[in-house]
Amino acid sequence: MYKKKKLKRTIFIVLSIGLLTAASLEALLLSGMIEKQPKSVDYILVFGAGVKNGSPTPVLKNRLQKAIDMHGKYPESSIIVSGGLDTGEQYTEAFVMKEYLIINGIPEQLIMMEDKATSTKENADFSQKLMSGKSQEVMVVTSDYHLFRASYYANKAGLTPYRAGAPIPLSIVPLTHLREMMGIGKMLVEDVLD
């Protein structure tokens, strides 16, 4: 009887800790979705999100459309498109992103490519290396669920990040939120261990 009670208590405690952790991670994710847009920024930094057969995926297309909106608000800002080569693809995310922006009216001379990054952290770190001579205030453009982590890494790279989030299809919200919560948890653990 005592062992059964102890097992139930242990299960309850483990479940409670799990739910509390998940709720905390989701709260961080949601807090990142609050957009911050100043009067001016030096750069618009667009985080990659995969390409398929040389074209942007729907999620990436939404990010690029948000970048085009931000260009309308900050027409003098340079745009950095960041993303390396996906498995099985011929062109990097950055190349596909640049082409999409040019086709949609963004002047080519405003676009800089960072085409080596394979993670959110690398997007921020490698893009920061392309910036020089300015205060490095950046408008982070990514999917709304990804803003917390992208801004966090941009800040760690020495940038001053502001946020603009692109929507994602409702059908993929649960899965993307779950994945992102795990990404945030991993990021925070790595930060503590560094």
Coordinates of C-alpha atoms in Angstrom, one line a residue:
M1 CA 0.0 0.0 0.0
Y2 CA 2.8 2.4 1.0
K3 CA 4.8 1.6 -2.2
K4 CA 1.7 2.3 -4.4
K5 CA 1.1 5.7 -2.6
K6 CA 4.7 6.6 -3.1
L7 CA 4.6 5.7 -6.8
K8 CA 1.5 7.8 -7.3
R9 CA 3.1 10.8 -5.5
T10 CA 6.3 10.4 -7.6
I11 CA 4.2 10.3 -10.9
F12 CA 2.2 13.3 -9.8
I13 CA 5.4 15.3 -9.0
V14 CA 7.1 14.3 -12.3
L15 CA 4.0 15.3 -14.3
S16 CA 3.6 18.5 -12.4
I17 CA 7.2 19.5 -13.0
G18 CA 6.8 18.5 -16.7
L19 CA 3.6 20.7 -17.1
L20 CA 5.2 23.6 -15.2
T21 CA 8.3 23.4 -17.5
A22 CA 6.2 23.2 -20.6
A23 CA 4.0 26.2 -19.5
S24 CA 7.1 28.2 -18.7
L25 CA 8.7 27.5 -22.1
E26 CA 5.4 28.3 -23.9
A27 CA 5.2 31.6 -21.9
L28 CA 8.7 32.5 -23.2
L29 CA 7.8 31.6 -26.7
L30 CA 4.6 33.8 -26.5
S31 CA 6.5 36.7 -24.9
G32 CA 8.8 36.7 -28.0
M33 CA 5.8 37.2 -30.3
I34 CA 5.3 40.8 -29.0
E35 CA 6.7 42.8 -31.8
K36 CA 9.1 45.7 -31.2
Q37 CA 9.5 48.2 -34.0
P38 CA 11.6 51.4 -33.5
K39 CA 11.8 54.4 -35.9
S40 CA 14.8 53.1 -37.7
V41 CA 17.1 50.1 -37.8
D42 CA 20.4 49.5 -39.5
Y43 CA 19.6 46.0 -40.8
I44 CA 16.7 43.7 -41.5
L45 CA 17.9 40.2 -40.7
V46 CA 15.8 37.5 -42.2
F47 CA 16.2 34.0 -40.8
G48 CA 16.0 31.1 -43.2
A49 CA 13.4 28.3 -43.0
G50 CA 14.1 25.7 -45.7
V51 CA 13.8 25.6 -49.4
K52 CA 12.3 22.8 -51.6
N53 CA 13.3 22.3 -55.3
G54 CA 14.9 25.8 -55.4
S55 CA 11.8 27.6 -54.0
P56 CA 11.0 28.9 -50.6
T57 CA 8.8 26.7 -48.4
P58 CA 5.5 28.4 -47.4
V59 CA 6.9 29.2 -43.9
L60 CA 10.0 30.9 -45.6
K61 CA 7.8 32.7 -48.1
N62 CA 5.8 34.2 -45.1
R63 CA 9.1 35.4 -43.6
L64 CA 10.1 36.9 -46.9
Q65 CA 6.8 38.7 -47.2
K66 CA 7.3 40.1 -43.7
A67 CA 10.8 41.3 -44.7
I68 CA 9.2 43.1 -47.7
D69 CA 6.8 44.8 -45.3
M70 CA 9.7 45.8 -43.1
H71 CA 11.5 47.2 -46.2
G72 CA 8.5 49.4 -46.7
K73 CA 8.9 50.7 -43.2
Y74 CA 12.7 50.9 -43.3
P75 CA 13.6 51.5 -47.0
E76 CA 17.2 52.6 -46.2
S77 CA 18.1 49.5 -44.2
S78 CA 20.3 46.8 -45.6
I79 CA 18.6 43.3 -45.7
I80 CA 20.6 40.3 -44.6
V81 CA 19.2 36.9 -45.7
S82 CA 20.6 34.1 -43.7
G83 CA 20.6 30.3 -44.4
G84 CA 22.9 27.6 -45.7
L85 CA 22.4 24.6 -47.9
D86 CA 19.6 22.2 -47.2
T87 CA 20.1 18.5 -47.8
G88 CA 19.4 17.6 -51.4
E89 CA 19.1 21.2 -52.5
Q90 CA 21.2 22.9 -55.2
Y91 CA 20.9 26.5 -53.9
T92 CA 21.4 27.8 -50.4
E93 CA 18.4 29.3 -48.4
A94 CA 20.1 32.7 -48.7
F95 CA 20.4 32.5 -52.5
V96 CA 16.7 31.5 -52.8
M97 CA 15.7 34.3 -50.4
K98 CA 17.7 36.9 -52.2
E99 CA 16.1 35.9 -55.6
Y100 CA 12.6 36.0 -54.1
L101 CA 13.2 39.5 -52.7
I102 CA 14.6 40.8 -56.0
I103 CA 11.7 39.4 -57.9
N104 CA 9.4 41.1 -55.5
G105 CA 10.9 44.6 -55.9
I106 CA 13.7 44.8 -53.4
P107 CA 16.8 46.5 -54.8
E108 CA 19.6 44.0 -55.1
Q109 CA 22.2 46.4 -53.7
L110 CA 20.4 46.4 -50.4
I111 CA 20.6 42.6 -50.0
M112 CA 23.5 40.8 -48.3
M113 CA 23.8 37.1 -48.2
E114 CA 24.9 34.9 -45.3
D115 CA 24.9 31.4 -46.8
K116 CA 26.7 29.2 -44.3
A117 CA 24.4 29.1 -41.3
T118 CA 22.6 25.8 -40.4
S119 CA 21.1 26.8 -37.1
T120 CA 19.4 29.8 -35.4
K121 CA 22.6 30.5 -33.4
E122 CA 24.7 30.5 -36.6
N123 CA 22.2 32.7 -38.4
A124 CA 22.8 35.4 -35.7
D125 CA 26.5 34.9 -35.3
F126 CA 27.4 34.7 -39.0
S127 CA 25.2 37.6 -39.9
Q128 CA 26.7 39.8 -37.3
K129 CA 30.1 39.3 -39.0
L130 CA 28.7 40.9 -42.1
M131 CA 27.8 44.1 -40.3
S132 CA 30.2 46.9 -39.8
G133 CA 30.4 50.6 -39.1
K134 CA 26.9 50.9 -37.8
S135 CA 25.3 50.5 -34.4
Q136 CA 24.0 47.1 -35.4
E137 CA 20.4 47.6 -34.5
V138 CA 18.5 44.9 -36.3
M139 CA 15.0 44.0 -37.2
V140 CA 14.8 40.3 -36.6
V141 CA 12.4 38.8 -39.2
T142 CA 11.3 35.2 -38.7
S143 CA 8.1 33.2 -37.9
D144 CA 6.3 34.6 -34.9
Y145 CA 6.8 31.4 -32.9
H146 CA 10.6 31.7 -33.5
L147 CA 11.1 35.3 -32.4
F148 CA 12.1 34.7 -28.8
R149 CA 15.0 32.3 -29.7
A150 CA 16.1 34.3 -32.8
S151 CA 16.2 37.6 -30.8
Y152 CA 18.0 35.9 -27.9
Y153 CA 20.7 34.6 -30.2
A154 CA 20.9 38.0 -31.9
N155 CA 21.4 39.7 -28.5
K156 CA 24.1 37.1 -27.6
A157 CA 25.9 38.0 -30.9
G158 CA 26.1 41.6 -29.7
L159 CA 23.2 43.0 -31.7
T160 CA 20.3 45.1 -30.6
P161 CA 17.3 43.1 -31.8
Y162 CA 13.8 44.3 -32.6
R163 CA 11.2 41.8 -33.7
A164 CA 8.8 41.3 -36.6
G165 CA 7.0 38.0 -36.8
A166 CA 5.5 36.2 -39.8
P167 CA 2.4 34.0 -39.4
I168 CA 2.4 30.3 -39.9
P169 CA -0.5 28.1 -41.0
L170 CA -2.8 27.2 -38.1
S171 CA -2.4 23.5 -39.0
I172 CA 1.2 23.4 -38.0
V173 CA 1.0 25.6 -34.8
P174 CA 1.0 22.7 -32.3
L175 CA 4.0 20.9 -33.9
T176 CA 6.0 24.1 -34.4
H177 CA 5.3 25.3 -30.8
L178 CA 6.3 21.9 -29.4
R179 CA 9.6 21.9 -31.4
E180 CA 10.3 25.5 -30.5
M181 CA 9.7 24.9 -26.8
M182 CA 12.3 22.1 -27.0
G183 CA 14.6 24.5 -28.9
I184 CA 14.2 27.2 -26.2
G185 CA 14.8 24.6 -23.4
K186 CA 18.0 23.3 -25.1
M187 CA 19.2 26.9 -25.7
L188 CA 18.7 27.8 -22.0
V189 CA 20.4 24.7 -20.8
E190 CA 23.4 25.3 -23.1
D191 CA 23.6 28.9 -21.9
V192 CA 23.8 27.7 -18.2
L193 CA 26.5 25.2 -19.1
D194 CA 28.6 27.7 -21.0

